[in-house]
Structures are given as structure tokens and as C-alpha cells.
Amino acid sequence: MSAQDYVSTYAGHYFDFSEAVPFFLISLAGLCVVIGIILIMARVRAEFDRSHPSGGQNFDADEDKGISAEYDLNIDSDYYAKDRERAAAAKIDQDYYTEPYEDEDDTVKYPKPSNLTSRNDRANAGSIRTRNTETRSRSRGRAPQDIRALRFMESFFEMAFASTSVLLLLALYYIINDRISGPVASLWRSYKDWMLIGFLLLSMIVNRIFDRVLVHLRNLDSKQRGSMRLISSLYVVLILMYIRFIYDDLNYENLIIYFVTLIIGRFVYFDVTWEGFRGDISGIARNFPFLMLMVAYSGFVIWYGFHSGFLLKANGVIVSTLIAHLFMDVAIFLIDKTRILRLLCR
């Protein structure tokens, strides 16, 4: 089957709105349930921290390190100033609005600005600082569990986006390897390993687009993003093992070995340190509940898709799994753009 025949065969089915809309509504309803569970998790964690202050502090110490100041500037950024303007205001705060000091005659004085030379510059700086102070004061007014809830939800979204990008790689591999014939197939047989590396790079770009453009995840630091992407790799391995042993499909054995090798490489590499290894293991343990949530959420959505006939086994289980994840990502996008999350976390 050529690539054009493959697309034309299944495109009409998946773009049938009479079947696609109910499937999307199920995906959206499942996401709402997941968000409710995450809010409960944040509340339970807050209560635990309140009753065990030292334990709660240690639990979130790695996650909070290096990003506590970021919340002052990033929370509710869509409602107030733009990120660039707030960053400029923060620099003005540092260079101009320093602490007062006492002169020799015991009069309180303020240091003069070193980088603002005109009255208009100082006036504009004061205006920006006023808006920035308002933003930070409202950010600091949030309860700790509300900030944690935002972090938890964005961690789940990061896992969903990372899983979708990897599933895109796997779907392309499956379609070209098993369903496409002709010149593309011969090219694939000759350069399959190099093209697989190219697909991996493509999935990284897609993941970057998802969490920076589709839904801007502002409250995650690089360490938490890395932990969630590692969790998503474990999730993909579970999907591949399910297809391999439940559907008795031998085509995925090489992919299972490939991803298991990638996961092992995350822990064991040439300059590995004990602290880095322990940090990766701690990240998996801390974020393991998100893996269980994703398995339950995607499992229900995919089961409904096959049960209703919207998802087809004929085009490959991995392709149908990718389609289900795309619907889940659209649901995340709509939830984010309606700003319901920020209303729930106030």
C-alpha cells in the first residue's frame, strides 16, 4: 500500500465528526476527572506538609530549588504584564530600587540610579515597578497547595505531550516499516537506523512545540521536565509490552529493546555520579502517581475508542493509540485556554 492510499483509507473515518465528537467529549470528561484527582492530591499533600513540616519540606526540596523566585514573576503572567516586561522590571528593581541607608547626619537616603539618566526613565521605571509589585503581591497571595496544584497539573500535561511525541515516532516507524511499499520502503530498508534517529529528533522538536507553544508550561523547571519525560518513556515501554504480549505482535520487540536501552542510558552513562543517579530514582518515585494516572486515563479513552469503533485495529494499535493521545492533547489545550485551571487554583 502506498502512503497516499494509506492516508485516504483512514482519513475519512477519523474525520467523521459524528464519531469523532463523542470520542473527544469522552477524552475531555476523562481529563476533568484527572484534574479533580490532581487537585485532591495537592490538597492531601498540603495537609501532610502542614502536619509534618520537615517531611513536607524535604519532599519538595529538590523541586523547589532554583524556581521559587520564578513563581513570583511567572504566576498569572497572562493576566498582568508580559514576561519580557516583568523581567525588565525585575532588573530595574535590582539596579535602582535598593534598600535605603543612613547618612552621617542620620537622615535616610535612597541611592541614585546608575542606569537611569532622565526623569522620564525614572518615571517609566516606577510605572513598571508598580505593575510588577502588584503581580508579585498577587502571586504571593496564593496558598502553597495552589502552586503545588499548578505544578502537578503541568507535570501531567508534560507527560502527556512527551508521550504523544514519542508515539508519533513509533507510529511513523510502524507505518513505514509495515504498511508502505515502493521507493519509500526500499529507502527505509537502507537507512532505517539513521531515519529512526531523525524521528527521535523530530519527537523532541514536537515535544518542545507542545509545551512551549500549544500550552505554555510556566511552572516546571528543567529537572521536573526531565523527570516527566523519563516517566513518559516508561509509559511508552508499558504500551509496547502490552501490544507485544496481548496482541502477540513481534514487530515491536526491537522498539522495546530500543527504549529500554534509552532508559538505562539515562541512569548509566560514562560520567554518571551517585547524586545524579539518586536524583533520577527520586524523580521516578516522586512522579510515579502521574504514571498511574496516565495509564488509567489513556487506558479508559483507548478502550472506549476500540469499543465504540472509532479507533481501528486495522491501521495498527500504535497508530490508534497516537490518535487517542492527540485527542487528549486537544482537550488539554482547550482546558488551558479557558483558564479554568487558574480559577480552580485561586
Short mmCIF file of C-alpha atoms in Angstrom, two decimals:
data_model
loop_
_atom_site.label_atom_id
_atom_site.label_comp_id
_atom_site.label_asym_id
_atom_site.label_seq_id
_atom_site.Cartn_x
_atom_site.Cartn_y
_atom_site.Cartn_z
CA MET A 1 0.00 0.00 0.00
CA SER A 2 1.33 3.44 -0.93
CA ALA A 3 1.40 6.33 1.51
CA GLN A 4 -1.40 8.11 -0.37
CA ASP A 5 -3.63 5.00 -0.31
CA TYR A 6 -2.99 4.54 3.42
CA VAL A 7 -3.97 8.12 4.24
CA SER A 8 -7.07 8.11 2.03
CA THR A 9 -8.25 4.81 3.50
CA TYR A 10 -8.36 6.00 7.11
CA ALA A 11 -8.66 9.79 6.87
CA GLY A 12 -12.36 9.70 6.03
CA HIS A 13 -13.09 7.56 9.07
CA TYR A 14 -11.21 9.67 11.61
CA PHE A 15 -12.57 12.95 10.24
CA ASP A 16 -16.16 11.77 10.56
CA PHE A 17 -17.46 14.26 13.15
CA SER A 18 -20.41 12.06 14.10
CA GLU A 19 -17.90 9.63 15.64
CA ALA A 20 -15.04 11.99 16.46
CA VAL A 21 -17.06 14.41 18.61
CA PRO A 22 -18.33 11.78 21.10
CA PHE A 23 -14.82 10.38 21.39
CA PHE A 24 -13.44 13.86 22.09
CA LEU A 25 -16.10 14.50 24.73
CA ILE A 26 -15.08 11.28 26.47
CA SER A 27 -11.45 12.42 26.37
CA LEU A 28 -12.43 15.79 27.81
CA ALA A 29 -14.54 14.23 30.56
CA GLY A 30 -11.69 11.90 31.50
CA LEU A 31 -9.30 14.85 31.68
CA CYS A 32 -11.68 16.69 34.01
CA VAL A 33 -11.68 13.65 36.30
CA VAL A 34 -7.86 13.57 36.22
CA ILE A 35 -7.70 17.28 37.10
CA GLY A 36 -10.04 16.67 40.03
CA ILE A 37 -7.78 13.86 41.28
CA ILE A 38 -4.72 16.10 40.94
CA LEU A 39 -6.42 18.84 42.97
CA ILE A 40 -7.17 16.27 45.67
CA MET A 41 -3.52 15.14 45.56
CA ALA A 42 -2.37 18.73 46.05
CA ARG A 43 -4.75 19.20 48.97
CA VAL A 44 -3.64 15.96 50.62
CA ARG A 45 0.00 16.92 50.13
CA ALA A 46 -0.67 20.34 51.67
CA GLU A 47 -2.32 18.74 54.71
CA PHE A 48 0.60 16.35 55.07
CA ASP A 49 3.08 19.24 54.89
CA ARG A 50 1.08 21.13 57.49
CA SER A 51 1.13 18.21 59.91
CA HIS A 52 4.73 17.17 59.07
CA PRO A 53 6.59 20.39 58.26
CA SER A 54 10.05 18.86 57.99
CA GLY A 55 8.89 15.90 55.92
CA GLY A 56 6.95 18.09 53.50
CA GLN A 57 9.87 20.45 53.10
CA ASN A 58 12.24 17.63 52.32
CA PHE A 59 9.79 16.08 49.88
CA ASP A 60 9.64 19.20 47.73
CA ALA A 61 13.15 20.46 48.36
CA ASP A 62 14.56 19.32 45.02
CA GLU A 63 11.52 20.52 43.14
CA ASP A 64 11.52 23.93 44.76
CA LYS A 65 15.26 24.57 44.41
CA GLY A 66 16.07 27.18 41.84
CA ILE A 67 12.47 28.04 40.90
CA SER A 68 10.96 29.67 43.97
CA ALA A 69 11.83 33.11 42.64
CA GLU A 70 10.40 32.18 39.27
CA TYR A 71 6.89 31.87 40.69
CA ASP A 72 6.96 35.50 41.80
CA LEU A 73 7.35 36.55 38.20
CA ASN A 74 5.56 33.84 36.25
CA ILE A 75 2.31 33.07 38.11
CA ASP A 76 -0.68 34.80 36.47
CA SER A 77 1.56 36.35 33.83
CA ASP A 78 -1.25 36.20 31.28
CA TYR A 79 -3.41 38.43 33.44
CA TYR A 80 -0.90 41.21 34.01
CA ALA A 81 2.42 42.13 32.35
CA LYS A 82 4.26 40.21 29.69
CA ASP A 83 7.24 38.09 30.62
CA ARG A 84 9.72 40.43 28.99
CA GLU A 85 8.33 43.49 30.71
CA ARG A 86 8.39 41.78 34.10
CA ALA A 87 11.97 40.68 33.55
CA ALA A 88 12.93 44.25 32.73
CA ALA A 89 11.13 45.43 35.84
CA ALA A 90 12.99 42.88 37.94
CA LYS A 91 16.31 44.22 36.64
CA ILE A 92 15.22 47.77 37.43
CA ASP A 93 14.34 46.61 40.94
CA GLN A 94 17.85 45.27 41.33
CA ASP A 95 19.70 48.23 39.82
CA TYR A 96 17.58 51.12 41.08
CA TYR A 97 15.28 50.30 43.96
CA THR A 98 17.82 49.17 46.50
CA GLU A 99 17.49 49.39 50.24
CA PRO A 100 17.72 52.85 51.88
CA TYR A 101 20.70 53.71 54.03
CA GLU A 102 21.51 56.23 56.75
CA ASP A 103 23.93 59.06 56.08
CA GLU A 104 26.35 60.53 58.62
CA ASP A 105 23.71 63.03 59.74
CA ASP A 106 21.24 60.17 60.44
CA THR A 107 18.99 61.10 57.51
CA VAL A 108 17.54 58.28 55.47
CA LYS A 109 18.56 58.46 51.84
CA TYR A 110 17.97 56.37 48.76
CA PRO A 111 20.77 55.61 46.32
CA LYS A 112 20.53 57.34 42.99
CA PRO A 113 20.01 55.23 39.89
CA SER A 114 23.08 54.21 37.99
CA ASN A 115 21.37 53.16 34.78
CA LEU A 116 18.50 55.68 34.54
CA THR A 117 19.65 59.08 33.35
CA SER A 118 16.48 61.05 32.75
CA ARG A 119 13.35 61.94 34.64
CA ASN A 120 11.23 60.11 32.06
CA ASP A 121 13.30 56.95 32.50
CA ARG A 122 12.76 57.06 36.24
CA ALA A 123 9.04 57.68 35.77
CA ASN A 124 8.70 54.74 33.39
CA ALA A 125 10.69 52.56 35.75
CA GLY A 126 8.36 53.47 38.60
CA SER A 127 5.31 52.62 36.49
CA ILE A 128 6.72 49.25 35.52
CA ARG A 129 7.74 48.53 39.11
CA THR A 130 4.24 49.34 40.35
CA ARG A 131 2.66 46.83 37.98
CA ASN A 132 5.36 44.28 38.76
CA THR A 133 4.84 44.70 42.51
CA GLU A 134 1.12 44.15 42.04
CA THR A 135 1.77 40.97 40.07
CA ARG A 136 4.16 39.61 42.69
CA SER A 137 1.90 40.51 45.58
CA ARG A 138 -0.97 38.62 43.99
CA SER A 139 1.33 35.70 43.24
CA ARG A 140 2.48 35.56 46.85
CA GLY A 141 -1.15 35.58 47.90
CA ARG A 142 -1.58 32.08 46.54
CA ALA A 143 -1.71 29.26 49.00
CA PRO A 144 1.15 26.73 48.78
CA GLN A 145 -1.25 23.97 47.78
CA ASP A 146 -2.49 26.11 44.87
CA ILE A 147 1.04 26.49 43.50
CA ARG A 148 1.57 22.78 44.02
CA ALA A 149 -1.67 22.03 42.16
CA LEU A 150 -0.46 24.06 39.18
CA ARG A 151 2.85 22.19 39.26
CA PHE A 152 1.10 18.83 39.49
CA MET A 153 -1.22 19.58 36.57
CA GLU A 154 1.58 20.92 34.39
CA SER A 155 3.65 17.83 35.22
CA PHE A 156 0.81 15.65 33.97
CA PHE A 157 0.49 17.78 30.83
CA GLU A 158 4.24 17.49 30.21
CA MET A 159 3.96 13.72 30.45
CA ALA A 160 1.03 13.69 28.01
CA PHE A 161 2.93 15.83 25.49
CA ALA A 162 6.14 13.82 25.81
CA SER A 163 4.20 10.57 25.35
CA THR A 164 2.46 11.92 22.24
CA SER A 165 5.76 12.97 20.67
CA VAL A 166 7.27 9.52 21.26
CA LEU A 167 4.14 7.80 19.97
CA LEU A 168 4.45 9.89 16.82
CA LEU A 169 7.90 8.41 16.34
CA LEU A 170 6.58 4.89 16.86
CA ALA A 171 3.62 5.41 14.53
CA LEU A 172 5.89 6.64 11.74
CA TYR A 173 8.16 3.65 12.31
CA TYR A 174 5.21 1.25 12.16
CA ILE A 175 3.60 2.80 9.06
CA ILE A 176 6.79 2.94 7.01
CA ASN A 177 8.06 -0.44 8.15
CA ASP A 178 4.84 -2.45 7.77
CA ARG A 179 2.36 -0.55 5.61
CA ILE A 180 4.29 1.39 2.97
CA SER A 181 5.73 -0.15 -0.19
CA GLY A 182 7.57 1.18 -3.20
CA PRO A 183 10.57 3.54 -3.23
CA VAL A 184 9.91 4.70 0.35
CA ALA A 185 10.14 1.11 1.60
CA SER A 186 13.45 0.50 -0.17
CA LEU A 187 14.86 3.75 1.19
CA TRP A 188 13.67 2.75 4.67
CA ARG A 189 15.38 -0.64 4.48
CA SER A 190 18.66 1.01 3.52
CA TYR A 191 18.69 3.85 6.05
CA LYS A 192 16.30 2.66 8.76
CA ASP A 193 18.66 3.24 11.69
CA TRP A 194 19.54 6.78 10.61
CA MET A 195 15.90 7.63 9.92
CA LEU A 196 14.98 6.35 13.37
CA ILE A 197 17.46 8.80 14.90
CA GLY A 198 15.88 11.53 12.76
CA PHE A 199 12.44 10.55 14.07
CA LEU A 200 13.78 10.78 17.62
CA LEU A 201 15.00 14.33 16.97
CA LEU A 202 11.63 15.15 15.40
CA SER A 203 9.83 13.92 18.51
CA MET A 204 11.98 16.21 20.66
CA ILE A 205 11.02 19.19 18.47
CA VAL A 206 7.33 18.25 18.63
CA ASN A 207 7.53 17.97 22.41
CA ARG A 208 9.12 21.41 22.58
CA ILE A 209 6.33 22.87 20.44
CA PHE A 210 3.68 21.27 22.63
CA ASP A 211 4.90 22.59 25.97
CA ARG A 212 6.07 25.99 24.73
CA VAL A 213 3.56 26.93 22.02
CA LEU A 214 0.45 24.75 22.35
CA VAL A 215 0.33 25.02 26.15
CA HIS A 216 2.99 27.13 27.85
CA LEU A 217 4.05 25.23 30.96
CA ARG A 218 5.44 28.06 33.06
CA ASN A 219 5.78 26.40 36.45
CA LEU A 220 8.13 23.50 35.69
CA ASP A 221 11.89 23.68 35.98
CA SER A 222 14.19 21.66 33.74
CA LYS A 223 14.69 18.94 36.35
CA GLN A 224 10.98 18.26 36.67
CA ARG A 225 10.57 18.28 32.89
CA GLY A 226 13.35 15.71 32.62
CA SER A 227 11.72 13.51 35.26
CA MET A 228 8.36 13.63 33.49
CA ARG A 229 9.93 12.75 30.14
CA LEU A 230 11.66 9.79 31.78
CA ILE A 231 8.30 8.72 33.22
CA SER A 232 6.75 9.06 29.74
CA SER A 233 9.44 6.72 28.37
CA LEU A 234 8.44 4.13 30.96
CA TYR A 235 4.82 4.66 29.95
CA VAL A 236 5.65 4.04 26.27
CA VAL A 237 7.52 0.86 27.19
CA LEU A 238 4.38 -0.34 29.01
CA ILE A 239 2.32 0.35 25.87
CA LEU A 240 4.77 -1.57 23.69
CA MET A 241 4.86 -4.51 26.08
CA TYR A 242 1.06 -4.57 26.18
CA ILE A 243 0.89 -4.72 22.38
CA ARG A 244 3.65 -7.32 22.25
CA PHE A 245 2.15 -9.77 24.73
CA ILE A 246 -1.61 -9.12 24.49
CA TYR A 247 -1.78 -8.88 20.70
CA ASP A 248 1.19 -11.26 20.24
CA ASP A 249 2.81 -8.82 17.81
CA LEU A 250 6.52 -9.48 17.30
CA ASN A 251 7.08 -6.27 15.33
CA TYR A 252 7.64 -4.23 18.49
CA GLU A 253 10.38 -6.29 20.11
CA ASN A 254 13.16 -4.18 18.59
CA LEU A 255 11.43 -0.98 19.69
CA ILE A 256 11.05 -2.30 23.23
CA ILE A 257 14.78 -3.03 23.39
CA TYR A 258 15.49 0.40 21.88
CA PHE A 259 13.51 2.31 24.51
CA VAL A 260 14.68 0.16 27.40
CA THR A 261 18.24 0.94 26.29
CA LEU A 262 17.41 4.66 26.24
CA ILE A 263 16.01 4.45 29.77
CA ILE A 264 19.03 2.54 31.06
CA GLY A 265 21.27 5.10 29.38
CA ARG A 266 19.53 7.78 31.41
CA PHE A 267 20.82 6.15 34.61
CA VAL A 268 24.14 4.66 33.50
CA TYR A 269 26.40 6.84 31.36
CA PHE A 270 30.13 7.48 31.19
CA ASP A 271 30.22 10.34 33.73
CA VAL A 272 27.39 9.21 35.99
CA THR A 273 27.52 10.32 39.61
CA TRP A 274 25.81 8.91 42.63
CA GLU A 275 23.96 12.16 43.23
CA GLY A 276 22.66 12.21 39.66
CA PHE A 277 21.60 8.56 39.83
CA ARG A 278 19.86 9.08 43.14
CA GLY A 279 18.14 12.20 41.79
CA ASP A 280 16.76 10.28 38.79
CA ILE A 281 15.45 7.48 41.02
CA SER A 282 13.93 10.04 43.38
CA GLY A 283 12.23 11.74 40.42
CA ILE A 284 10.66 8.46 39.32
CA ALA A 285 9.42 7.70 42.83
CA ARG A 286 8.06 11.22 43.32
CA ASN A 287 6.25 11.27 39.97
CA PHE A 288 5.08 7.65 39.91
CA PRO A 289 1.45 8.62 40.69
CA PHE A 290 1.37 10.55 37.39
CA LEU A 291 2.30 7.35 35.57
CA MET A 292 -0.62 5.57 37.20
CA LEU A 293 -2.96 8.46 36.32
CA MET A 294 -1.84 8.41 32.70
CA VAL A 295 -2.23 4.64 32.43
CA ALA A 296 -5.75 4.84 33.83
CA TYR A 297 -6.75 7.88 31.75
CA SER A 298 -5.34 6.73 28.42
CA GLY A 299 -6.43 3.14 29.07
CA PHE A 300 -10.05 4.24 29.52
CA VAL A 301 -10.02 6.54 26.47
CA ILE A 302 -8.41 3.91 24.23
CA TRP A 303 -10.77 1.20 25.49
CA TYR A 304 -13.75 3.41 24.70
CA GLY A 305 -12.32 4.17 21.25
CA PHE A 306 -11.98 0.50 20.34
CA HIS A 307 -15.30 -0.39 21.96
CA SER A 308 -17.19 2.32 20.05
CA GLY A 309 -15.46 1.52 16.78
CA PHE A 310 -13.83 4.91 16.39
CA LEU A 311 -10.30 3.57 16.90
CA LEU A 312 -9.41 0.84 14.43
CA LYS A 313 -7.08 -2.09 14.99
CA ALA A 314 -6.72 -2.46 11.23
CA ASN A 315 -4.46 0.59 10.95
CA GLY A 316 -2.26 -0.60 13.82
CA VAL A 317 -2.78 -0.43 17.57
CA ILE A 318 0.12 2.01 17.97
CA VAL A 319 -1.42 4.40 15.42
CA SER A 320 -4.78 4.25 17.20
CA THR A 321 -3.01 4.93 20.50
CA LEU A 322 -1.39 8.01 18.93
CA ILE A 323 -4.77 9.25 17.69
CA ALA A 324 -6.23 8.85 21.18
CA HIS A 325 -3.35 10.86 22.63
CA LEU A 326 -3.86 13.62 20.06
CA PHE A 327 -7.48 13.94 21.22
CA MET A 328 -6.26 14.07 24.81
CA ASP A 329 -3.79 16.84 23.90
CA VAL A 330 -6.57 18.86 22.26
CA ALA A 331 -8.61 18.51 25.46
CA ILE A 332 -5.60 19.79 27.46
CA PHE A 333 -5.27 22.72 25.06
CA LEU A 334 -8.92 23.72 25.47
CA ILE A 335 -8.81 23.37 29.26
CA ASP A 336 -5.72 25.59 29.37
CA LYS A 337 -7.12 28.28 27.08
CA THR A 338 -10.35 28.57 29.06
CA ARG A 339 -8.24 29.41 32.17
CA ILE A 340 -10.28 27.04 34.26
CA LEU A 341 -7.11 25.75 35.91
CA ARG A 342 -6.19 29.15 37.32
CA LEU A 343 -9.73 29.66 38.57
CA LEU A 344 -9.58 26.30 40.34
CA CYS A 345 -6.22 27.16 41.89
CA ARG A 346 -7.19 30.52 43.35
#
